[in-house]
């Protein structure tokens, strides 16, 4: 083989290995077997069972090559008194030579007992003196054209080269096999029992991998957090003045803040008084009143002569926040000669230019907008605070773009804005420890007084007529308003759109048959023109629309207290946190609210188990924190976070549902190592993550 062919071949193999994510020795070491085969024992045909995988030594007693329909090789072998027929669907000279009559060889594969006695298809054929392994043989996940034997060799060599893995100080080391021993054990277990425990992720060697992985991750988490404490941000302090925005807002809000709201406000305000960047998540159930807390924090920022921007995921929500914040803050802002600007995708050019100007020259001290804030060439004068509402709807990159917008103070110092993210999808504690650990969390744990839990009921699709009658009666007698939500899932957007329109037509007709009272039905989905959406929403808020047929555009944030009935079509298609968010749109006023989950079995007799678990959870559970925990149990952290949310992969070995105690230990060890042995911390981090810097926030 010429040198050139060699290099092309090896780069081809490298590509195949790269496909499996295998670059460094440690990557190979972490490429764990899918299953194992036992090649440690020799057997014989006399002791074999039908469909058993065995290896035995036998003598070739006959060889036939048949040409039709394709060239095939048929072999007969003898082991003691037993005969076995072998079949190879392709034949080539080397194989024919190896399987000459009279040869004694080692055969390995699955034997079957059929009409003509024993037979095997494509067994592995080896020299009869091949030494038997003393451990089980790993079978790895692979890719086309990459053989098991090659992969096995690469991994074996990689493990041999990895002799210097970092060791933890004794007092932090859990009672588990050392990392290298653990790796060798998971690749080459000694017995079926051991193999089984590894595959079940319960073997101590597996636990070592889990622990080390979590440790590496926690080290990164801590380091990221320490890094942030070095980023300068403006000190924001309470201004003692009766004419401050904050004082104005506190005097004019039409309700008493809950104790929880006051607590989180104090907590956030304290954080803002530090000279480094705040990165904080405010979580609290749907309807607990996060918006007013955000407004108070915004007022505080504005009082300090700084700008504040609030980014929301939908236009409808942008409008709603704008309307609220205008009432809450505009009179006080006017005293400062400041204004509120807003920026959305669909906006007239003139309005956009005016807004951009006001933001740039600092006249706008509060800016509200959608993703447009990220894509437009928005330049702030002195951005002090970024608020991101419904943060779960944004990807990491989006969340962190605004937070990079720095400016210089008069003395030339670079300042970065503080960041407050808000979500009604609480993050379970273990998940937060892993993926949000570098973010501080504030939680609102109570709802404003007077709220009653939403009654939730299940209906099958074929009970639709009964449901329509019930709803109609309710509208006529109590004048309660209704959301009728249809799923809109990206892949089948067109079909779903037809569905929304159909439901709209159906409801408009059904509700107004033979009624003296006129029932007004509205339609709302993302594809409608901006003005129409806005108009419909205003009509609904004003109570002029009784029933709003809509898609999940209303899923987040929308606040119409008089709407107290919600019907969710195809509830089985929604995720748990989405259902909880949707249900949170009702039960915001003083009436008793109802949520109907309408589900469709399609052509099946039963719902899938996760769908059933989700609906069941919705029936039994009203607390967002409990629902989030349940969601974690049903879906697992990987699916909840995804790369988009977490900005990186979730763990490969650790599953925080199975390994909560390893997580706690790893967290403590990480803090200790960073503090006492930064070199070791660096080694561990590099071992697991290489130079890659994919950790973002
Ligand atoms: P979320 O936390 O889901 O964003 P909102 O901020 O939209 O909730 O608040 C839900 C509703 O509760 C709003 O109508 C708001 O005016 C009202 N609200 C907020 N705080 C209180 C309170 N302390 N007392 C009474 N009503 C409140
Ligand atoms: Mg909200």
XYZ file of C-alpha atoms and ligand atoms in Angstrom:
725
model
C 0.000 0.000 0.000
C 1.470 3.386 -0.918
C 1.797 6.037 1.745
C -0.923 8.104 0.092
C -3.520 5.380 0.194
C -2.618 4.830 3.802
C -3.265 8.428 4.746
C -6.538 8.625 2.842
C -7.623 5.447 4.485
C -6.722 6.596 7.949
C -8.441 9.944 7.439
C -11.502 8.002 6.275
C -11.400 5.919 9.450
C -10.871 9.065 11.471
C -13.991 10.502 9.953
C -15.945 7.434 10.945
C -14.580 7.658 14.476
C -15.362 11.375 14.604
C -18.933 10.522 13.680
C -19.084 8.662 16.972
C -17.485 11.625 18.735
C -14.207 9.761 19.203
C -11.137 11.987 19.056
C -9.096 11.823 22.235
C -8.121 8.747 24.244
C -10.606 9.719 26.903
C -13.434 9.878 24.343
C -12.643 6.280 23.433
C -12.587 5.329 27.088
C -16.049 6.828 27.544
C -17.499 5.027 24.547
C -19.340 2.426 26.573
C -20.539 -0.956 25.289
C -24.152 -1.452 24.300
C -23.966 -5.035 25.510
C -21.492 -7.828 26.060
C -20.822 -11.307 24.700
C -19.265 -14.078 26.675
C -16.326 -15.570 24.771
C -14.553 -16.812 27.868
C -15.811 -20.374 27.761
C -15.491 -23.090 25.175
C -18.580 -25.180 24.540
C -19.518 -28.013 22.201
C -22.399 -28.840 19.927
C -23.298 -31.726 22.194
C -24.099 -29.253 24.994
C -25.643 -26.508 22.862
C -29.222 -25.285 23.026
C -31.242 -24.041 20.105
C -30.507 -20.326 19.375
C -27.647 -20.217 21.809
C -24.538 -18.155 21.121
C -21.572 -20.466 21.635
C -18.051 -21.177 20.502
C -16.664 -24.617 19.819
C -13.935 -26.413 17.893
C -14.901 -28.521 14.906
C -13.502 -30.062 11.758
C -14.555 -29.131 8.237
C -15.908 -32.242 6.525
C -17.491 -30.847 3.392
C -17.355 -27.724 1.275
C -19.732 -26.777 -1.526
C -19.936 -23.630 -3.577
C -23.247 -23.040 -5.254
C -23.627 -20.389 -7.909
C -27.370 -19.896 -8.063
C -29.045 -17.587 -7.431
C -25.830 -16.009 -6.111
C -22.516 -17.453 -5.149
C -22.851 -19.068 -1.713
C -20.584 -21.172 0.411
C -22.037 -24.211 2.187
C -19.876 -25.970 4.757
C -20.388 -28.951 6.990
C -18.432 -29.306 10.189
C -18.201 -32.047 12.765
C -17.789 -31.717 16.525
C -17.728 -35.167 18.143
C -20.874 -36.946 17.032
C -22.626 -33.723 16.011
C -22.735 -32.218 12.544
C -23.482 -28.574 11.797
C -24.300 -26.889 8.469
C -22.770 -23.486 7.880
C -23.960 -21.022 5.316
C -22.095 -17.964 3.976
C -24.083 -15.733 1.649
C -21.020 -14.566 -0.149
C -17.910 -16.492 -0.853
C -14.402 -15.393 -1.675
C -11.151 -17.308 -2.181
C -9.606 -16.621 1.223
C -12.680 -17.908 3.020
C -12.832 -21.007 0.821
C -9.162 -21.635 1.559
C -9.626 -21.200 5.307
C -12.570 -23.616 5.316
C -10.843 -26.425 3.382
C -11.984 -29.943 4.178
C -9.919 -31.353 7.049
C -9.262 -27.982 8.775
C -9.901 -27.845 12.531
C -11.087 -24.394 13.559
C -12.862 -22.381 16.236
C -16.428 -21.397 15.318
C -18.383 -18.711 17.143
C -21.972 -17.657 16.634
C -25.603 -18.532 17.179
C -26.515 -22.170 16.551
C -30.001 -23.156 15.476
C -31.593 -26.555 15.500
C -33.718 -26.993 12.394
C -35.113 -29.609 10.055
C -31.678 -30.825 9.009
C -30.053 -30.650 12.421
C -27.671 -27.920 13.563
C -26.963 -24.940 11.409
C -25.265 -21.566 11.652
C -25.286 -18.548 9.388
C -22.079 -16.542 8.993
C -20.265 -17.694 12.116
C -17.001 -16.074 13.111
C -14.173 -18.429 12.173
C -10.881 -18.331 14.068
C -7.702 -20.317 14.479
C -8.342 -23.196 16.893
C -5.505 -22.013 19.153
C -6.870 -18.476 19.517
C -6.514 -17.678 23.226
C -9.848 -17.092 24.928
C -10.431 -13.769 26.662
C -10.751 -13.799 30.439
C -13.400 -11.079 30.467
C -16.628 -10.520 28.559
C -16.317 -9.020 25.098
C -17.809 -5.540 24.611
C -20.132 -4.821 21.698
C -20.012 -1.092 20.959
C -22.384 1.307 19.291
C -20.796 1.781 15.878
C -21.450 3.181 12.465
C -21.482 1.734 8.933
C -18.080 0.483 7.748
C -16.501 0.568 11.192
C -16.013 -2.972 12.450
C -16.413 -4.055 16.041
C -12.955 -5.564 16.081
C -11.342 -2.301 14.928
C -13.290 -0.226 17.434
C -12.427 -2.724 20.170
C -8.748 -2.418 19.358
C -8.854 1.419 19.376
C -10.588 1.483 22.734
C -8.261 -1.094 24.230
C -5.206 0.921 23.146
C -6.731 4.166 24.400
C -7.311 2.624 27.812
C -3.719 1.398 27.922
C -2.441 4.892 27.184
C -4.609 6.542 29.847
C -2.450 5.740 32.810
C -2.338 9.173 34.440
C -5.855 10.134 35.282
C -6.231 12.791 37.982
C -6.803 11.400 41.461
C -8.979 13.117 44.022
C -7.737 13.860 47.528
C -8.723 11.019 49.848
C -11.229 13.000 51.906
C -13.281 13.876 48.802
C -13.048 10.525 47.135
C -16.233 8.435 47.316
C -15.948 4.749 48.150
C -15.941 3.621 44.552
C -13.392 2.003 42.218
C -10.741 4.438 40.931
C -11.593 6.081 37.614
C -9.228 4.033 35.439
C -10.218 0.760 37.133
C -13.854 1.710 36.753
C -13.391 2.386 33.035
C -11.638 -0.941 32.506
C -14.373 -2.694 34.382
C -17.211 -1.222 32.371
C -15.485 -2.221 29.136
C -14.380 -5.659 30.301
C -16.576 -7.064 33.068
C -15.740 -10.476 34.496
C -19.187 -11.991 34.629
C -22.690 -11.751 33.266
C -23.901 -10.513 36.630
C -21.400 -7.689 36.626
C -22.294 -6.838 33.033
C -25.954 -6.712 33.922
C -25.358 -4.271 36.766
C -23.299 -2.040 34.509
C -26.042 -1.979 31.893
C -28.558 -1.180 34.628
C -26.273 1.683 35.739
C -26.149 0.353 39.272
C -22.595 -1.033 39.363
C -20.119 0.916 41.558
C -17.855 1.311 38.522
C -20.687 3.039 36.696
C -21.331 5.216 39.730
C -17.721 6.342 39.566
C -18.261 7.590 36.004
C -21.420 9.359 37.109
C -19.629 10.997 40.008
C -16.628 12.128 37.942
C -18.854 13.490 35.211
C -20.933 15.486 37.677
C -17.785 16.667 39.396
C -16.319 17.969 36.133
C -19.575 19.694 35.421
C -19.881 21.263 38.846
C -16.338 22.562 38.519
C -17.335 24.364 35.326
C -20.479 25.669 36.991
C -18.519 27.148 39.910
C -15.872 28.621 37.681
C -18.474 30.271 35.478
C -20.049 31.804 38.517
C -16.714 33.057 39.848
C -16.014 34.579 36.426
C -19.245 36.527 36.562
C -18.286 38.128 39.826
C -15.493 39.832 37.887
C -17.837 41.503 35.380
C -18.517 45.131 36.312
C -22.077 46.368 36.458
C -23.576 49.613 37.751
C -24.442 49.767 41.430
C -28.197 50.261 41.704
C -29.472 51.671 44.999
C -32.764 52.830 46.401
C -33.211 56.586 45.899
C -34.953 58.160 48.867
C -37.354 60.563 47.194
C -41.125 60.893 47.118
C -40.990 61.651 43.418
C -38.988 58.573 42.472
C -40.510 56.070 40.041
C -40.398 53.425 42.699
C -42.223 55.537 45.263
C -44.842 56.456 42.675
C -45.403 52.843 41.703
C -45.617 51.650 45.305
C -48.250 54.281 46.022
C -50.376 53.591 42.978
C -50.535 49.815 42.512
C -54.117 48.746 43.141
C -53.259 45.817 45.409
C -51.133 44.872 48.388
C -47.938 43.004 47.468
C -47.817 39.481 48.853
C -45.128 38.673 51.420
C -43.394 36.549 48.795
C -43.362 39.389 46.275
C -41.844 41.718 48.873
C -39.208 39.160 49.759
C -38.037 38.562 46.212
C -38.048 42.288 45.510
C -35.734 42.842 48.480
C -33.530 39.939 47.408
C -33.150 41.227 43.851
C -32.646 44.835 44.985
C -29.836 43.698 47.277
C -28.164 41.862 44.414
C -28.373 44.948 42.203
C -26.441 46.984 44.737
C -23.317 44.917 44.014
C -20.743 46.300 41.566
C -20.746 43.089 39.528
C -23.227 41.559 37.130
C -26.352 39.942 38.546
C -27.676 36.843 36.779
C -30.854 35.873 38.507
C -33.886 33.787 37.722
C -37.198 34.783 39.246
C -39.437 31.756 39.256
C -42.998 31.562 40.458
C -46.141 29.838 39.408
C -48.370 31.215 36.676
C -50.363 34.137 38.016
C -48.252 34.684 41.134
C -47.498 38.233 40.021
C -43.998 38.392 38.596
C -44.778 41.343 36.338
C -45.233 43.799 39.192
C -41.934 42.660 40.726
C -40.257 43.268 37.364
C -41.869 46.718 37.220
C -40.576 47.584 40.704
C -37.077 46.507 39.738
C -37.339 48.477 36.488
C -38.441 51.559 38.454
C -35.460 51.177 40.761
C -33.109 51.000 37.785
C -34.657 54.036 36.122
C -34.389 55.998 39.379
C -30.643 55.376 39.153
C -30.564 57.110 35.771
C -30.104 53.842 33.887
C -32.040 52.195 31.076
C -33.999 48.995 31.436
C -35.069 46.616 28.676
C -37.715 43.936 28.912
C -37.775 41.172 26.312
C -40.832 38.936 25.887
C -41.435 36.012 23.536
C -44.653 37.138 21.804
C -46.065 40.306 20.358
C -49.289 39.901 22.300
C -47.334 39.835 25.506
C -45.286 42.855 24.429
C -48.511 44.802 23.916
C -49.913 43.675 27.224
C -46.784 44.615 29.166
C -46.584 47.932 27.394
C -50.164 48.768 28.382
C -49.561 47.789 32.011
C -46.218 49.492 32.411
C -47.500 52.677 30.817
C -50.175 52.914 33.490
C -47.747 51.964 36.244
C -44.736 54.050 35.294
C -45.379 56.669 32.649
C -46.572 59.521 34.914
C -43.458 59.190 37.062
C -41.198 58.861 34.012
C -42.572 62.110 32.657
C -41.215 63.902 35.703
C -37.737 62.803 34.600
C -38.489 63.801 30.996
C -38.165 60.143 30.010
C -40.346 57.796 27.988
C -41.154 54.165 27.238
C -40.127 52.795 23.843
C -41.156 49.602 22.230
C -39.815 47.450 19.482
C -41.411 44.514 17.706
C -40.805 42.891 14.324
C -43.934 44.189 12.629
C -43.808 47.900 13.205
C -43.915 50.835 10.829
C -40.522 52.019 9.708
C -41.135 55.464 11.116
C -42.079 54.205 14.561
C -39.105 51.908 14.595
C -36.686 54.676 13.704
C -38.139 56.925 16.404
C -37.855 54.146 18.967
C -34.256 53.351 18.008
C -33.355 57.013 18.314
C -34.928 57.376 21.747
C -33.148 54.240 22.921
C -29.833 55.462 21.566
C -29.960 58.939 23.014
C -31.233 57.703 26.353
C -34.605 59.430 26.273
C -36.304 56.042 26.470
C -35.489 54.698 29.873
C -37.733 51.683 29.535
C -37.771 49.542 26.398
C -40.200 46.707 25.786
C -39.921 44.355 22.874
C -39.750 40.919 21.323
C -36.838 39.105 19.623
C -36.694 42.208 17.440
C -34.536 43.654 20.202
C -31.868 41.150 19.230
C -32.035 41.415 15.478
C -32.338 45.177 15.113
C -29.372 47.386 15.393
C -30.368 48.528 18.848
C -27.919 50.752 20.665
C -28.515 51.680 24.242
C -27.120 54.693 25.962
C -26.540 53.146 29.398
C -28.293 49.838 29.832
C -28.507 48.944 33.514
C -30.912 46.027 33.568
C -32.150 43.352 31.186
C -35.403 41.593 32.076
C -36.292 38.477 30.134
C -39.851 37.353 30.664
C -40.746 33.713 30.027
C -37.072 32.864 29.718
C -37.841 29.228 28.887
C -39.012 30.424 25.486
C -35.614 31.782 24.548
C -32.439 29.942 23.680
C -29.250 30.563 25.621
C -27.740 32.649 22.865
C -30.773 34.914 22.795
C -30.874 35.199 26.560
C -27.299 36.313 26.724
C -27.099 38.656 23.767
C -28.530 41.663 25.591
C -26.433 40.981 28.611
C -23.264 41.617 26.551
C -24.283 45.203 25.718
C -21.718 47.196 27.597
C -21.085 50.934 27.764
C -18.413 53.158 29.291
C -18.862 55.365 32.292
C -17.522 58.925 32.413
C -14.363 57.554 33.990
C -13.988 55.069 31.129
C -14.995 51.899 32.955
C -16.839 49.197 30.951
C -20.213 48.421 32.492
C -22.440 45.465 31.749
C -26.174 45.300 32.532
C -27.639 43.141 35.279
C -29.947 40.372 34.104
C -33.214 39.203 35.582
C -34.912 36.259 33.922
C -38.442 35.227 34.770
C -40.252 31.947 34.346
C -43.414 30.236 35.458
C -41.891 26.865 34.647
C -40.023 26.254 37.858
C -36.878 24.250 37.687
C -36.733 21.230 39.999
C -34.006 21.537 42.601
C -31.712 18.812 41.270
C -31.972 20.167 37.761
C -31.213 23.663 38.984
C -28.150 22.396 40.829
C -26.830 20.937 37.603
C -27.797 23.297 34.876
C -28.598 26.600 36.496
C -26.185 26.433 39.345
C -24.290 29.508 38.230
C -27.540 31.450 38.207
C -29.072 32.736 41.444
C -32.691 31.874 41.933
C -35.512 33.767 43.637
C -38.851 32.056 44.082
C -42.327 33.458 44.655
C -44.062 30.716 46.567
C -47.586 32.068 47.039
C -50.403 33.301 44.869
C -52.194 36.605 45.523
C -55.048 36.145 48.005
C -58.487 35.057 46.849
C -57.381 32.760 44.074
C -59.194 29.454 43.899
C -57.654 26.401 42.296
C -58.822 25.775 38.763
C -61.157 22.780 38.485
C -59.756 20.493 35.838
C -61.831 17.982 33.905
C -61.154 15.432 31.201
C -63.413 15.001 28.170
C -63.019 12.646 25.223
C -63.387 14.248 21.798
C -66.655 12.479 21.089
C -68.210 14.271 24.082
C -67.653 17.553 22.280
C -71.360 18.304 21.758
C -72.134 17.880 25.447
C -69.224 20.157 26.238
C -70.375 22.828 23.811
C -73.824 22.836 25.471
C -72.319 23.170 28.918
C -70.104 26.034 27.863
C -72.909 27.801 26.101
C -75.052 27.674 29.241
C -72.197 29.026 31.309
C -71.590 31.922 28.958
C -75.269 32.819 28.846
C -75.879 32.559 32.583
C -72.622 33.873 34.045
C -71.066 35.853 31.198
C -67.730 34.200 31.911
C -65.209 34.350 29.098
C -63.677 31.301 27.454
C -60.398 30.418 25.776
C -60.726 27.528 23.314
C -57.174 26.446 22.556
C -56.129 24.377 19.547
C -52.657 22.929 19.218
C -50.321 24.476 16.721
C -47.313 22.341 16.291
C -44.618 23.533 13.965
C -44.249 20.462 11.742
C -47.878 20.395 10.730
C -48.569 24.085 10.963
C -50.738 24.195 7.834
C -52.998 21.366 8.897
C -53.400 22.829 12.351
C -54.286 26.192 10.898
C -57.129 24.565 8.982
C -58.147 23.013 12.255
C -58.271 26.357 14.109
C -60.360 27.910 11.358
C -62.715 24.944 11.343
C -63.199 25.073 15.077
C -63.831 28.797 14.793
C -66.545 28.231 12.183
C -68.011 25.370 14.168
C -68.143 27.305 17.431
C -69.552 30.466 15.831
C -72.384 28.388 14.455
C -73.023 26.060 17.400
C -73.086 28.818 19.996
C -75.537 30.998 18.147
C -78.121 28.395 17.170
C -81.492 29.271 18.693
C -80.202 31.650 21.357
C -81.750 34.977 22.048
C -78.490 36.134 23.541
C -75.800 36.817 20.991
C -72.519 35.052 21.786
C -69.501 36.616 20.207
C -66.666 34.346 19.045
C -63.154 35.607 18.238
C -60.196 34.053 16.458
C -56.534 34.494 17.332
C -53.431 32.842 15.910
C -49.909 33.868 15.079
C -50.460 34.113 11.319
C -52.968 36.954 11.568
C -51.796 40.505 10.830
C -50.414 42.315 13.831
C -53.167 44.915 14.095
C -55.838 42.270 13.894
C -54.237 40.272 16.684
C -53.988 43.321 18.828
C -57.575 44.378 18.113
C -58.926 40.917 18.922
C -56.982 40.794 22.170
C -58.281 44.226 23.185
C -61.864 43.152 22.400
C -61.372 40.067 24.513
C -59.914 42.080 27.389
C -62.840 44.513 27.129
C -65.254 41.577 27.377
C -66.733 42.086 23.912
C -65.617 38.627 22.822
C -67.137 35.776 24.841
C -65.203 32.895 23.428
C -61.756 33.129 21.892
C -60.718 30.308 19.581
C -56.946 30.486 19.582
C -53.684 28.651 19.234
C -50.978 28.571 21.860
C -50.163 32.219 21.105
C -51.879 32.846 24.416
C -49.793 30.217 26.193
C -47.500 32.542 28.034
C -48.067 35.656 30.020
C -51.526 36.685 28.826
C -53.535 38.134 31.687
C -57.308 38.559 31.324
C -58.823 38.082 34.798
C -62.427 37.744 33.588
C -61.596 34.735 31.417
C -62.324 31.779 33.634
C -62.975 28.843 31.339
C -60.413 27.144 29.187
C -60.853 24.260 26.801
C -57.722 22.642 25.413
C -58.213 20.591 22.258
C -55.957 17.569 21.753
C -54.613 17.998 25.238
C -52.781 14.693 24.798
C -50.435 16.416 22.336
C -49.206 19.048 24.787
C -46.276 18.837 27.156
C -46.874 19.090 30.856
C -45.389 22.512 31.432
C -47.254 23.816 28.409
C -50.563 22.519 29.799
C -49.791 24.101 33.141
C -48.916 27.412 31.502
C -52.109 27.352 29.471
C -54.252 26.503 32.459
C -52.603 29.415 34.254
C -54.406 31.816 31.899
C -57.614 31.185 33.837
C -58.283 31.442 37.553
C -56.797 34.925 37.718
C -59.952 36.648 38.894
C -62.326 35.958 41.729
C -64.617 33.509 39.918
C -64.227 29.786 40.137
C -62.353 28.743 37.018
C -62.537 25.570 34.958
C -60.106 23.943 32.584
C -61.297 21.181 30.264
C -58.737 18.883 28.719
C -60.263 17.475 25.579
C -58.349 14.457 24.394
C -58.451 12.376 21.279
C -57.615 8.697 21.191
C -57.364 8.699 17.387
C -57.639 5.108 16.187
C -56.066 3.713 19.330
C -57.844 2.139 22.270
C -55.662 3.811 24.910
C -53.565 6.884 25.359
C -49.800 6.366 25.352
C -48.443 6.041 28.834
C -46.624 9.404 29.004
C -49.714 11.190 27.624
C -51.837 9.494 30.240
C -49.388 10.414 32.992
C -49.434 14.015 31.849
C -53.212 14.320 31.877
C -53.394 12.539 35.219
C -50.836 14.949 36.673
C -52.886 17.893 35.442
C -55.974 16.506 37.164
C -54.275 15.948 40.499
C -51.761 18.696 40.706
C -51.960 22.482 40.732
C -48.603 23.508 42.043
C -46.075 24.451 39.375
C -43.163 23.162 41.442
C -44.737 19.715 41.806
C -45.663 19.649 38.138
C -42.109 20.515 37.169
C -40.836 17.650 39.328
C -43.310 15.277 37.691
C -42.247 16.503 34.271
C -38.654 15.735 35.159
C -39.637 12.212 36.168
C -41.621 11.583 32.992
C -39.254 13.140 30.478
C -35.831 13.272 32.046
C -33.490 16.249 32.136
C -32.169 15.822 28.607
C -35.513 16.393 27.003
C -36.572 19.153 29.327
C -33.487 21.202 28.744
C -32.358 20.240 25.278
C -29.268 21.894 23.884
C -31.250 25.026 23.097
C -32.174 25.662 26.712
C -29.045 24.532 28.450
C -26.597 25.700 25.813
C -24.724 22.451 26.011
C -25.222 18.759 26.197
C -26.767 17.300 29.242
C -24.793 14.651 31.063
C -24.056 11.355 29.327
C -23.803 9.074 32.321
C -25.446 10.852 35.181
C -29.207 10.895 35.350
C -30.146 13.170 38.197
C -33.304 11.139 38.760
C -31.238 8.049 39.505
C -28.183 9.625 41.074
C -29.204 12.509 43.357
C -26.715 11.617 46.073
C -23.756 11.622 43.644
C -24.849 15.106 42.634
C -24.698 16.439 46.180
C -21.291 14.843 46.747
C -19.943 16.150 43.451
C -21.124 19.649 44.228
C -19.342 19.707 47.582
C -16.181 18.207 46.107
C -16.145 20.729 43.251
C -16.282 23.701 45.626
C -13.504 22.202 47.732
C -11.225 21.416 44.768
C -11.630 24.856 43.183
C -10.752 26.418 46.487
C -7.811 24.206 47.478
C -6.389 22.810 44.259
C -7.132 24.907 41.156
C -4.686 22.812 39.106
C -6.592 19.657 39.798
C -9.820 21.457 38.921
C -8.315 22.436 35.587
C -7.098 18.888 34.893
C -10.507 17.400 35.593
C -12.226 19.973 33.445
C -9.879 19.400 30.531
C -10.150 15.659 30.817
C -13.912 15.768 30.406
C -14.478 18.764 28.205
C -11.139 19.186 26.422
C -10.414 22.731 25.400
C -13.995 23.031 24.171
C -15.710 26.027 25.576
C -19.294 25.196 24.990
C -20.459 26.187 28.426
C -22.323 29.445 28.090
C -24.737 29.998 30.971
P -47.252 35.990 36.260
O -46.444 35.743 37.477
O -47.841 34.724 35.718
O -46.522 36.787 35.219
P -48.858 38.348 36.435
O -47.741 39.214 36.802
O -49.407 38.432 35.062
O -48.502 36.834 36.740
O -50.007 38.568 37.521
C -51.233 37.903 37.465
C -52.363 38.774 37.955
O -52.294 38.948 39.354
C -52.350 40.171 37.360
O -53.667 40.525 37.011
C -51.804 41.031 38.474
O -52.268 42.344 38.371
C -52.366 40.321 39.692
N -51.560 40.504 40.921
C -50.220 40.479 41.015
N -49.832 40.633 42.296
C -50.962 40.748 43.032
C -51.225 40.919 44.438
N -50.245 41.002 45.322
N -52.509 40.980 44.828
C -53.508 40.883 43.929
N -53.333 40.736 42.602
C -52.074 40.651 42.156
Mg -45.937 36.676 33.269
